[in-house]
mmCIF file of C-alpha atoms in Angstrom:
data_model
loop_
_atom_site.group_PDB
_atom_site.id
_atom_site.type_symbol
_atom_site.label_atom_id
_atom_site.label_comp_id
_atom_site.label_asym_id
_atom_site.label_seq_id
_atom_site.Cartn_x
_atom_site.Cartn_y
_atom_site.Cartn_z
ATOM 1 C CA MET A 1 -49.400 -17.450 -34.831
ATOM 2 C CA GLU A 2 -48.699 -19.955 -32.049
ATOM 3 C CA ASN A 3 -45.797 -21.567 -33.283
ATOM 4 C CA LYS A 4 -44.027 -17.957 -34.026
ATOM 5 C CA GLU A 5 -44.956 -17.028 -30.683
ATOM 6 C CA LYS A 6 -43.553 -19.991 -29.058
ATOM 7 C CA LYS A 7 -40.367 -19.576 -31.523
ATOM 8 C CA ASP A 8 -39.744 -15.708 -30.021
ATOM 9 C CA THR A 9 -40.217 -16.832 -26.695
ATOM 10 C CA THR A 10 -37.575 -19.631 -26.926
ATOM 11 C CA LYS A 11 -35.529 -17.251 -28.695
ATOM 12 C CA LYS A 12 -35.804 -14.652 -25.880
ATOM 13 C CA LYS A 13 -35.219 -17.325 -23.626
ATOM 14 C CA LYS A 14 -31.760 -18.523 -25.137
ATOM 15 C CA THR A 15 -30.858 -14.710 -25.402
ATOM 16 C CA ILE A 16 -31.695 -14.490 -21.300
ATOM 17 C CA ILE A 17 -29.820 -17.691 -20.711
ATOM 18 C CA GLU A 18 -26.507 -16.736 -22.846
ATOM 19 C CA ARG A 19 -26.282 -13.437 -21.251
ATOM 20 C CA THR A 20 -26.474 -15.127 -18.029
ATOM 21 C CA ILE A 21 -23.650 -17.651 -18.826
ATOM 22 C CA ASN A 22 -21.630 -14.558 -20.506
ATOM 23 C CA TYR A 23 -22.160 -12.507 -17.012
ATOM 24 C CA LYS A 24 -21.305 -15.611 -14.901
ATOM 25 C CA LEU A 25 -17.925 -16.296 -17.153
ATOM 26 C CA LEU A 26 -17.157 -12.773 -16.724
ATOM 27 C CA PHE A 27 -17.466 -12.562 -12.826
ATOM 28 C CA LEU A 28 -15.694 -15.881 -13.008
ATOM 29 C CA LEU A 29 -12.944 -14.413 -14.841
ATOM 30 C CA ILE A 30 -12.332 -11.670 -12.554
ATOM 31 C CA ILE A 31 -12.555 -14.450 -9.174
ATOM 32 C CA ILE A 32 -9.876 -16.343 -10.848
ATOM 33 C CA ILE A 33 -7.523 -13.201 -11.706
ATOM 34 C CA PHE A 34 -7.589 -12.083 -8.272
ATOM 35 C CA THR A 35 -7.379 -15.481 -6.400
ATOM 36 C CA HIS A 36 -3.891 -16.095 -8.274
ATOM 37 C CA ILE A 37 -4.971 -18.819 -10.821
ATOM 38 C CA PRO A 38 -2.760 -21.603 -11.133
ATOM 39 C CA VAL A 39 -1.542 -21.165 -14.474
ATOM 40 C CA ILE A 40 -0.210 -17.854 -13.291
ATOM 41 C CA LYS A 41 0.984 -18.976 -9.728
ATOM 42 C CA TYR A 42 3.099 -21.929 -11.657
ATOM 43 C CA CYS A 43 4.190 -20.598 -14.605
ATOM 44 C CA LYS A 44 7.313 -21.598 -15.890
ATOM 45 C CA GLY A 45 9.728 -18.978 -17.518
ATOM 46 C CA GLU A 46 12.332 -19.603 -20.189
ATOM 47 C CA ILE A 47 16.057 -20.466 -18.368
ATOM 48 C CA LEU A 48 18.896 -18.575 -19.803
ATOM 49 C CA LYS A 49 21.616 -20.709 -21.023
ATOM 50 C CA GLY A 50 25.059 -20.025 -20.082
ATOM 51 C CA ASN A 51 24.245 -18.996 -16.686
ATOM 52 C CA ILE A 52 25.267 -22.220 -14.988
ATOM 53 C CA LYS A 53 28.857 -21.401 -15.218
ATOM 54 C CA LYS A 54 30.374 -19.590 -12.098
ATOM 55 C CA LEU A 55 30.560 -15.666 -12.407
ATOM 56 C CA ASN A 56 33.425 -14.945 -14.948
ATOM 57 C CA VAL A 57 33.565 -11.550 -16.419
ATOM 58 C CA LYS A 58 36.838 -11.967 -18.524
ATOM 59 C CA ASN A 59 34.662 -14.595 -20.847
ATOM 60 C CA GLY A 60 32.727 -12.242 -22.264
ATOM 61 C CA GLU A 61 29.576 -13.984 -21.603
ATOM 62 C CA HIS A 62 27.662 -11.077 -21.253
ATOM 63 C CA SER A 63 24.873 -11.122 -24.080
ATOM 64 C CA PHE A 64 21.909 -10.329 -21.911
ATOM 65 C CA PHE A 65 23.019 -6.696 -22.430
ATOM 66 C CA ARG A 66 20.389 -5.288 -24.513
ATOM 67 C CA GLN A 67 22.752 -2.407 -25.491
ATOM 68 C CA LYS A 68 25.872 -3.118 -27.079
ATOM 69 C CA ARG A 69 28.574 -3.162 -24.110
ATOM 70 C CA ASP A 70 31.869 -4.549 -24.167
ATOM 71 C CA ILE A 71 33.312 -5.513 -20.412
ATOM 72 C CA ASN A 72 36.125 -6.458 -22.058
ATOM 73 C CA ASP A 73 36.851 -3.417 -23.988
ATOM 74 C CA VAL A 74 39.242 -1.428 -21.913
ATOM 75 C CA GLU A 75 39.781 1.325 -23.918
ATOM 76 C CA ASN A 76 36.251 2.518 -24.169
ATOM 77 C CA ASN A 77 34.790 1.059 -20.778
ATOM 78 C CA ASN A 78 33.684 3.848 -18.679
ATOM 79 C CA VAL A 79 33.433 1.830 -15.424
ATOM 80 C CA ILE A 80 37.163 0.420 -15.608
ATOM 81 C CA ASN A 81 38.551 3.847 -16.863
ATOM 82 C CA ASN A 82 36.765 5.655 -14.002
ATOM 83 C CA LYS A 83 35.448 8.296 -16.666
ATOM 84 C CA ILE A 84 32.643 9.412 -14.076
ATOM 85 C CA ASP A 85 33.377 13.239 -14.741
ATOM 86 C CA ASP A 86 33.299 12.925 -18.174
ATOM 87 C CA THR A 87 30.612 10.543 -19.042
ATOM 88 C CA PHE A 88 28.261 10.323 -16.182
ATOM 89 C CA ASN A 89 28.588 14.091 -15.034
ATOM 90 C CA GLN A 90 28.534 13.319 -11.249
ATOM 91 C CA ASN A 91 28.732 16.056 -9.326
ATOM 92 C CA PHE A 92 28.636 15.245 -5.521
ATOM 93 C CA LYS A 93 28.629 18.477 -4.081
ATOM 94 C CA GLY A 94 26.860 17.812 -0.779
ATOM 95 C CA PHE A 95 28.206 20.354 1.726
ATOM 96 C CA ARG A 96 29.958 22.661 -0.358
ATOM 97 C CA ASN A 97 26.774 23.931 -2.002
ATOM 98 C CA TYR A 98 24.579 23.733 0.985
ATOM 99 C CA LYS A 99 21.832 25.731 1.299
ATOM 100 C CA THR A 100 19.169 25.823 3.974
ATOM 101 C CA PRO A 101 15.882 24.984 2.243
ATOM 102 C CA ILE A 102 13.376 27.831 2.677
ATOM 103 C CA GLY A 103 9.894 28.159 1.435
ATOM 104 C CA PRO A 104 7.406 30.549 0.461
ATOM 105 C CA GLU A 105 5.667 32.838 2.357
ATOM 106 C CA GLU A 106 2.203 31.996 3.087
ATOM 107 C CA TYR A 107 0.021 33.541 -0.168
ATOM 108 C CA SER A 108 -3.442 31.546 0.303
ATOM 109 C CA GLU A 109 -6.182 31.686 2.747
ATOM 110 C CA THR A 110 -7.419 28.109 1.587
ATOM 111 C CA ARG A 111 -3.825 26.584 1.446
ATOM 112 C CA TYR A 112 -1.267 26.621 4.252
ATOM 113 C CA VAL A 113 2.256 27.447 3.123
ATOM 114 C CA PRO A 114 4.598 27.747 6.468
ATOM 115 C CA THR A 115 6.556 31.063 6.537
ATOM 116 C CA ASN A 116 10.265 31.120 6.762
ATOM 117 C CA GLU A 117 10.221 31.121 10.620
ATOM 118 C CA LYS A 118 8.127 28.084 10.717
ATOM 119 C CA LEU A 119 9.927 25.949 8.724
ATOM 120 C CA LYS A 120 13.045 27.198 10.958
ATOM 121 C CA VAL A 121 10.904 25.734 13.852
ATOM 122 C CA TYR A 122 10.107 22.379 12.312
ATOM 123 C CA ARG A 123 13.537 21.841 11.197
ATOM 124 C CA GLU A 124 14.812 22.459 14.694
ATOM 125 C CA LYS A 125 12.303 20.066 15.878
ATOM 126 C CA VAL A 126 13.384 17.080 13.423
ATOM 127 C CA SER A 127 17.000 17.772 14.307
ATOM 128 C CA GLU A 128 15.857 17.617 18.416
ATOM 129 C CA MET A 129 14.165 14.439 17.780
ATOM 130 C CA PHE A 130 16.736 12.823 15.307
ATOM 131 C CA HIS A 131 19.690 13.728 17.983
ATOM 132 C CA TYR A 132 17.547 12.455 20.655
ATOM 133 C CA SER A 133 17.086 9.014 18.926
ATOM 134 C CA TYR A 134 20.701 8.732 17.856
ATOM 135 C CA ASP A 135 22.183 9.341 21.098
ATOM 136 C CA ASN A 136 19.947 7.012 23.224
ATOM 137 C CA TYR A 137 20.938 4.356 20.511
ATOM 138 C CA ILE A 138 24.470 5.199 21.109
ATOM 139 C CA GLN A 139 24.310 4.926 24.750
ATOM 140 C CA HIS A 140 21.959 1.896 25.318
ATOM 141 C CA ALA A 141 22.086 -0.296 22.099
ATOM 142 C CA TYR A 142 25.271 0.473 20.477
ATOM 143 C CA PRO A 143 27.012 -1.692 18.723
ATOM 144 C CA GLU A 144 23.616 -3.718 18.056
ATOM 145 C CA ASP A 145 21.749 -2.967 15.347
ATOM 146 C CA GLU A 146 18.696 -1.323 16.852
ATOM 147 C CA LEU A 147 17.331 0.001 20.139
ATOM 148 C CA LYS A 148 14.229 -1.493 21.757
ATOM 149 C CA PRO A 149 12.259 1.810 22.875
ATOM 150 C CA ILE A 150 10.512 0.034 25.757
ATOM 151 C CA SER A 151 13.529 -2.002 27.714
ATOM 152 C CA CYS A 152 16.351 0.569 26.373
ATOM 153 C CA THR A 153 18.230 -2.082 25.337
ATOM 154 C CA GLY A 154 19.847 -3.704 21.962
ATOM 155 C CA GLN A 155 19.295 -6.160 19.420
ATOM 156 C CA ASN A 156 20.608 -7.891 16.430
ATOM 157 C CA THR A 157 18.195 -7.419 13.472
ATOM 158 C CA TRP A 158 20.150 -8.124 10.353
ATOM 159 C CA GLY A 159 23.505 -9.175 11.215
ATOM 160 C CA ASN A 160 24.477 -7.008 13.927
ATOM 161 C CA PHE A 161 26.714 -4.248 11.857
ATOM 162 C CA SER A 162 25.571 -1.210 14.063
ATOM 163 C CA LEU A 163 23.000 -0.838 11.357
ATOM 164 C CA THR A 164 21.424 2.282 13.024
ATOM 165 C CA LEU A 165 24.766 3.718 12.776
ATOM 166 C CA ILE A 166 25.227 3.372 9.328
ATOM 167 C CA ASP A 167 21.629 4.371 8.846
ATOM 168 C CA ALA A 168 22.444 7.519 10.249
ATOM 169 C CA LEU A 169 25.291 8.529 8.709
ATOM 170 C CA ASP A 170 23.586 10.384 5.443
ATOM 171 C CA THR A 171 21.226 12.020 7.982
ATOM 172 C CA PHE A 172 24.072 13.973 9.697
ATOM 173 C CA ALA A 173 24.931 14.892 6.330
ATOM 174 C CA VAL A 174 21.372 16.347 5.490
ATOM 175 C CA MET A 175 21.321 17.938 8.638
ATOM 176 C CA ASN A 176 24.642 19.539 7.983
ATOM 177 C CA ASP A 177 26.004 18.146 11.327
ATOM 178 C CA ILE A 178 29.292 17.724 10.020
ATOM 179 C CA GLU A 179 30.530 16.901 13.566
ATOM 180 C CA GLY A 180 28.459 14.155 13.950
ATOM 181 C CA PHE A 181 28.827 12.658 10.602
ATOM 182 C CA GLU A 182 32.547 12.535 11.306
ATOM 183 C CA ASN A 183 32.076 10.931 15.149
ATOM 184 C CA ALA A 184 29.661 8.648 13.437
ATOM 185 C CA LEU A 185 32.153 7.678 10.351
ATOM 186 C CA GLU A 186 34.986 6.667 13.102
ATOM 187 C CA LYS A 187 32.377 4.199 14.364
ATOM 188 C CA VAL A 188 31.564 2.694 11.171
ATOM 189 C CA LYS A 189 35.026 2.300 10.456
ATOM 190 C CA LYS A 190 35.314 -0.474 12.984
ATOM 191 C CA ILE A 191 32.751 -2.669 11.088
ATOM 192 C CA ASN A 192 34.175 -6.007 10.528
ATOM 193 C CA PHE A 193 32.060 -8.132 7.807
ATOM 194 C CA ASP A 194 34.399 -11.299 8.341
ATOM 195 C CA MET A 195 31.621 -13.311 10.504
ATOM 196 C CA ASP A 196 29.864 -16.602 10.293
ATOM 197 C CA ILE A 197 26.316 -15.770 10.034
ATOM 198 C CA ASN A 198 23.604 -15.812 7.476
ATOM 199 C CA ILE A 199 22.336 -12.171 6.331
ATOM 200 C CA SER A 200 19.652 -11.287 4.241
ATOM 201 C CA VAL A 201 20.619 -10.293 0.483
ATOM 202 C CA PHE A 202 17.811 -7.661 -0.336
ATOM 203 C CA GLU A 203 18.327 -6.177 3.366
ATOM 204 C CA THR A 204 22.097 -6.059 3.402
ATOM 205 C CA THR A 205 22.254 -4.832 -0.097
ATOM 206 C CA ILE A 206 19.709 -1.767 0.294
ATOM 207 C CA ARG A 207 20.769 -0.645 3.654
ATOM 208 C CA ILE A 208 24.297 -1.485 4.342
ATOM 209 C CA LEU A 209 25.745 -1.418 1.174
ATOM 210 C CA GLY A 210 23.731 1.569 -0.271
ATOM 211 C CA GLY A 211 24.506 3.113 3.160
ATOM 212 C CA LEU A 212 28.098 2.801 2.958
ATOM 213 C CA LEU A 213 28.326 3.874 -0.716
ATOM 214 C CA SER A 214 26.490 7.143 -0.191
ATOM 215 C CA SER A 215 28.721 7.975 3.189
ATOM 216 C CA HIS A 216 31.840 7.370 1.063
ATOM 217 C CA LEU A 217 30.637 9.918 -1.692
ATOM 218 C CA ILE A 218 29.832 12.313 1.333
ATOM 219 C CA ALA A 219 32.998 11.610 3.161
ATOM 220 C CA LYS A 220 35.109 12.338 -0.034
ATOM 221 C CA ASP A 221 33.068 15.450 -0.532
ATOM 222 C CA LEU A 222 34.042 16.939 2.581
ATOM 223 C CA GLY A 223 37.755 16.882 1.415
ATOM 224 C CA ASN A 224 40.050 17.607 4.469
ATOM 225 C CA ARG A 225 37.423 18.935 6.433
ATOM 226 C CA ILE A 226 37.608 15.312 7.947
ATOM 227 C CA THR A 227 39.709 12.538 7.958
ATOM 228 C CA TYR A 228 38.676 9.916 5.817
ATOM 229 C CA HIS A 229 40.870 7.487 3.674
ATOM 230 C CA ASP A 230 38.591 5.448 1.852
ATOM 231 C CA GLU A 231 37.754 3.226 4.701
ATOM 232 C CA LEU A 232 34.093 2.955 4.092
ATOM 233 C CA LEU A 233 34.340 1.893 0.265
ATOM 234 C CA VAL A 234 36.882 -0.613 1.460
ATOM 235 C CA LEU A 235 34.078 -2.003 3.758
ATOM 236 C CA ALA A 236 31.622 -1.768 0.688
ATOM 237 C CA GLU A 237 33.838 -3.745 -1.358
ATOM 238 C CA ASP A 238 34.606 -6.351 1.114
ATOM 239 C CA LEU A 239 30.777 -6.729 1.613
ATOM 240 C CA GLY A 240 30.226 -6.930 -1.880
ATOM 241 C CA GLN A 241 32.259 -9.730 -2.434
ATOM 242 C CA ARG A 242 31.003 -11.261 0.292
ATOM 243 C CA LEU A 243 27.416 -11.001 -1.500
ATOM 244 C CA LEU A 244 28.799 -12.727 -5.057
ATOM 245 C CA PRO A 245 28.213 -16.081 -3.803
ATOM 246 C CA ALA A 246 24.506 -15.612 -3.566
ATOM 247 C CA PHE A 247 24.408 -14.814 -7.214
ATOM 248 C CA ASP A 248 26.022 -18.350 -8.583
ATOM 249 C CA THR A 249 23.070 -19.928 -9.502
ATOM 250 C CA PRO A 250 21.880 -21.667 -12.781
ATOM 251 C CA THR A 251 19.735 -18.885 -13.808
ATOM 252 C CA GLY A 252 22.033 -15.951 -12.046
ATOM 253 C CA MET A 253 19.098 -14.856 -9.831
ATOM 254 C CA PRO A 254 20.484 -14.994 -6.312
ATOM 255 C CA PHE A 255 19.327 -16.607 -3.309
ATOM 256 C CA GLY A 256 17.707 -14.942 -0.365
ATOM 257 C CA SER A 257 20.385 -15.580 1.806
ATOM 258 C CA VAL A 258 24.260 -16.081 2.492
ATOM 259 C CA ASN A 259 26.674 -16.588 4.896
ATOM 260 C CA LEU A 260 29.165 -14.094 4.991
ATOM 261 C CA LYS A 261 32.042 -16.331 5.806
ATOM 262 C CA HIS A 262 31.274 -19.806 3.902
ATOM 263 C CA GLY A 263 28.862 -18.304 0.975
ATOM 264 C CA VAL A 264 25.423 -20.054 0.656
ATOM 265 C CA GLN A 265 24.971 -22.637 2.942
ATOM 266 C CA PRO A 266 23.388 -26.504 1.831
ATOM 267 C CA GLU A 267 20.078 -26.091 3.477
ATOM 268 C CA GLU A 268 19.514 -22.791 2.234
ATOM 269 C CA THR A 269 16.050 -22.595 -0.055
ATOM 270 C CA THR A 270 15.983 -21.810 -3.553
ATOM 271 C CA VAL A 271 12.940 -19.477 -3.348
ATOM 272 C CA THR A 272 13.619 -16.183 -3.787
ATOM 273 C CA CYS A 273 11.587 -13.102 -3.480
ATOM 274 C CA THR A 274 11.605 -10.923 -6.573
ATOM 275 C CA ALA A 275 12.688 -7.765 -4.615
ATOM 276 C CA THR A 276 15.647 -9.365 -3.779
ATOM 277 C CA ILE A 277 16.361 -9.772 -7.299
ATOM 278 C CA GLY A 278 15.484 -6.561 -8.918
ATOM 279 C CA THR A 279 16.770 -4.215 -6.248
ATOM 280 C CA CYS A 280 20.805 -4.427 -6.527
ATOM 281 C CA SER A 281 21.200 -2.346 -9.264
ATOM 282 C CA ILE A 282 22.091 0.786 -7.909
ATOM 283 C CA GLU A 283 24.293 -0.403 -5.151
ATOM 284 C CA PHE A 284 26.135 -3.013 -7.212
ATOM 285 C CA SER A 285 26.198 -0.172 -10.062
ATOM 286 C CA TRP A 286 27.728 2.214 -8.164
ATOM 287 C CA LEU A 287 30.389 -0.389 -6.383
ATOM 288 C CA SER A 288 31.616 -0.623 -9.813
ATOM 289 C CA ILE A 289 31.878 2.442 -10.712
ATOM 290 C CA LEU A 290 33.822 3.437 -7.424
ATOM 291 C CA THR A 291 36.217 0.513 -7.332
ATOM 292 C CA ASN A 292 36.791 -0.085 -11.168
ATOM 293 C CA ASN A 293 35.317 -3.367 -11.321
ATOM 294 C CA PRO A 294 32.484 -4.573 -13.497
ATOM 295 C CA ILE A 295 31.732 -7.671 -11.959
ATOM 296 C CA TYR A 296 29.225 -6.283 -9.685
ATOM 297 C CA GLU A 297 27.491 -4.466 -12.446
ATOM 298 C CA PHE A 298 27.680 -7.266 -14.562
ATOM 299 C CA THR A 299 26.192 -9.845 -11.822
ATOM 300 C CA CYS A 300 23.210 -7.305 -11.009
ATOM 301 C CA ARG A 301 22.222 -6.788 -14.642
ATOM 302 C CA ARG A 302 22.377 -10.467 -15.377
ATOM 303 C CA ALA A 303 19.906 -11.352 -12.499
ATOM 304 C CA ILE A 304 17.613 -8.713 -13.234
ATOM 305 C CA HIS A 305 17.445 -9.652 -16.955
ATOM 306 C CA SER A 306 16.857 -13.426 -16.097
ATOM 307 C CA LEU A 307 14.135 -12.051 -13.830
ATOM 308 C CA TRP A 308 12.786 -10.477 -16.493
ATOM 309 C CA SER A 309 12.963 -13.462 -19.332
ATOM 310 C CA HIS A 310 10.873 -15.390 -16.684
ATOM 311 C CA ARG A 311 7.782 -12.833 -16.821
ATOM 312 C CA THR A 312 4.349 -14.084 -17.517
ATOM 313 C CA ASN A 313 2.950 -13.635 -20.993
ATOM 314 C CA ALA A 314 0.831 -10.818 -19.497
ATOM 315 C CA GLY A 315 4.337 -9.168 -18.701
ATOM 316 C CA LEU A 316 3.901 -9.442 -14.902
ATOM 317 C CA ILE A 317 6.343 -10.121 -12.534
ATOM 318 C CA GLY A 318 5.044 -12.559 -9.471
ATOM 319 C CA ALA A 319 6.456 -12.458 -5.877
ATOM 320 C CA HIS A 320 8.531 -15.298 -5.205
ATOM 321 C CA ILE A 321 10.477 -17.490 -8.061
ATOM 322 C CA ASP A 322 12.664 -20.856 -7.752
ATOM 323 C CA VAL A 323 16.087 -19.349 -9.082
ATOM 324 C CA PHE A 324 17.006 -22.907 -10.082
ATOM 325 C CA THR A 325 14.118 -24.095 -12.252
ATOM 326 C CA GLY A 326 12.323 -20.395 -12.781
ATOM 327 C CA PHE A 327 9.025 -21.664 -11.555
ATOM 328 C CA TRP A 328 7.101 -19.248 -10.131
ATOM 329 C CA THR A 329 5.888 -20.196 -6.412
ATOM 330 C CA GLU A 330 4.001 -17.058 -5.672
ATOM 331 C CA ALA A 331 1.968 -14.556 -7.805
ATOM 332 C CA VAL A 332 0.856 -11.131 -7.305
ATOM 333 C CA SER A 333 3.656 -8.908 -6.161
ATOM 334 C CA ILE A 334 4.354 -4.997 -6.381
ATOM 335 C CA PHE A 335 7.805 -5.017 -4.504
ATOM 336 C CA PHE A 336 9.734 -6.149 -7.621
ATOM 337 C CA PHE A 337 8.453 -2.625 -9.532
ATOM 338 C CA PHE A 338 8.249 -0.217 -6.818
ATOM 339 C CA PHE A 339 11.759 -0.758 -5.654
ATOM 340 C CA PHE A 340 13.410 -1.125 -9.448
ATOM 341 C CA LEU A 341 11.594 2.128 -9.895
#
């Protein structure tokens, strides 16, 4: 009996110890996952072959496309033939179909919904605040990027391209302020990108290139209501050409910075934030559509596909990656997924 009791006691102790060990291992695993384990942090992906060559659309090296799409098939290529209306059904109607957004009347005692009159007051307040900010920028900061609100002086933040001016163009359109849009447009036309400066590929793409393209579409939509001869598209194409050297890497993923006059500098780091790689698709694709030049879409798709090929075994994308070796240098990141959506 005593031996049996001892065995039962020993068995219970072993069970308790095993459970304790299991819980500790589970707890340790959770800690490791949330503190960027080195295995994930420095996981090396498979480097794409064939990307060491300089960008060349004509050679047909675009096997990374998941869908079967031949860039050299001019007859059936919608980008080259500019078949936007038929294929993409893009109708940029902007001001033509502008309708003042009116919400419903108040319908519940528990849930507040502003009336039409209150919505009108809100719109006027927003418009007043916007014009106050914009007018002060023009008076105290233009042509620099941004206005310092305390000192009322201008500052260069992303290249000194009158960034606030470009940001404001589509806001004028949303507010149906055609006169303000045209006045700002005349100033934007004077911007020159032939400058010996290093710029952020990420910020320049999403704010300047994107702003120029969207404003170009709005300007075209206005037709003869304003004087416009594709100046914004010319600026966008010039900027796009200056951004392309950043993508000339072994993996096809871009550097984080590039010099607008001389390309990538010798001292530039090869480590890039994944948001830079994953957020160029809209801007570069539309630049290809509007200029009938597939090189921009080709370049961006190659970069995104290369980044995706370097994902971890868990299917995750890190924060920073070496665009020459494909090594992850920093782990957890939501920026790629956020901007890619």
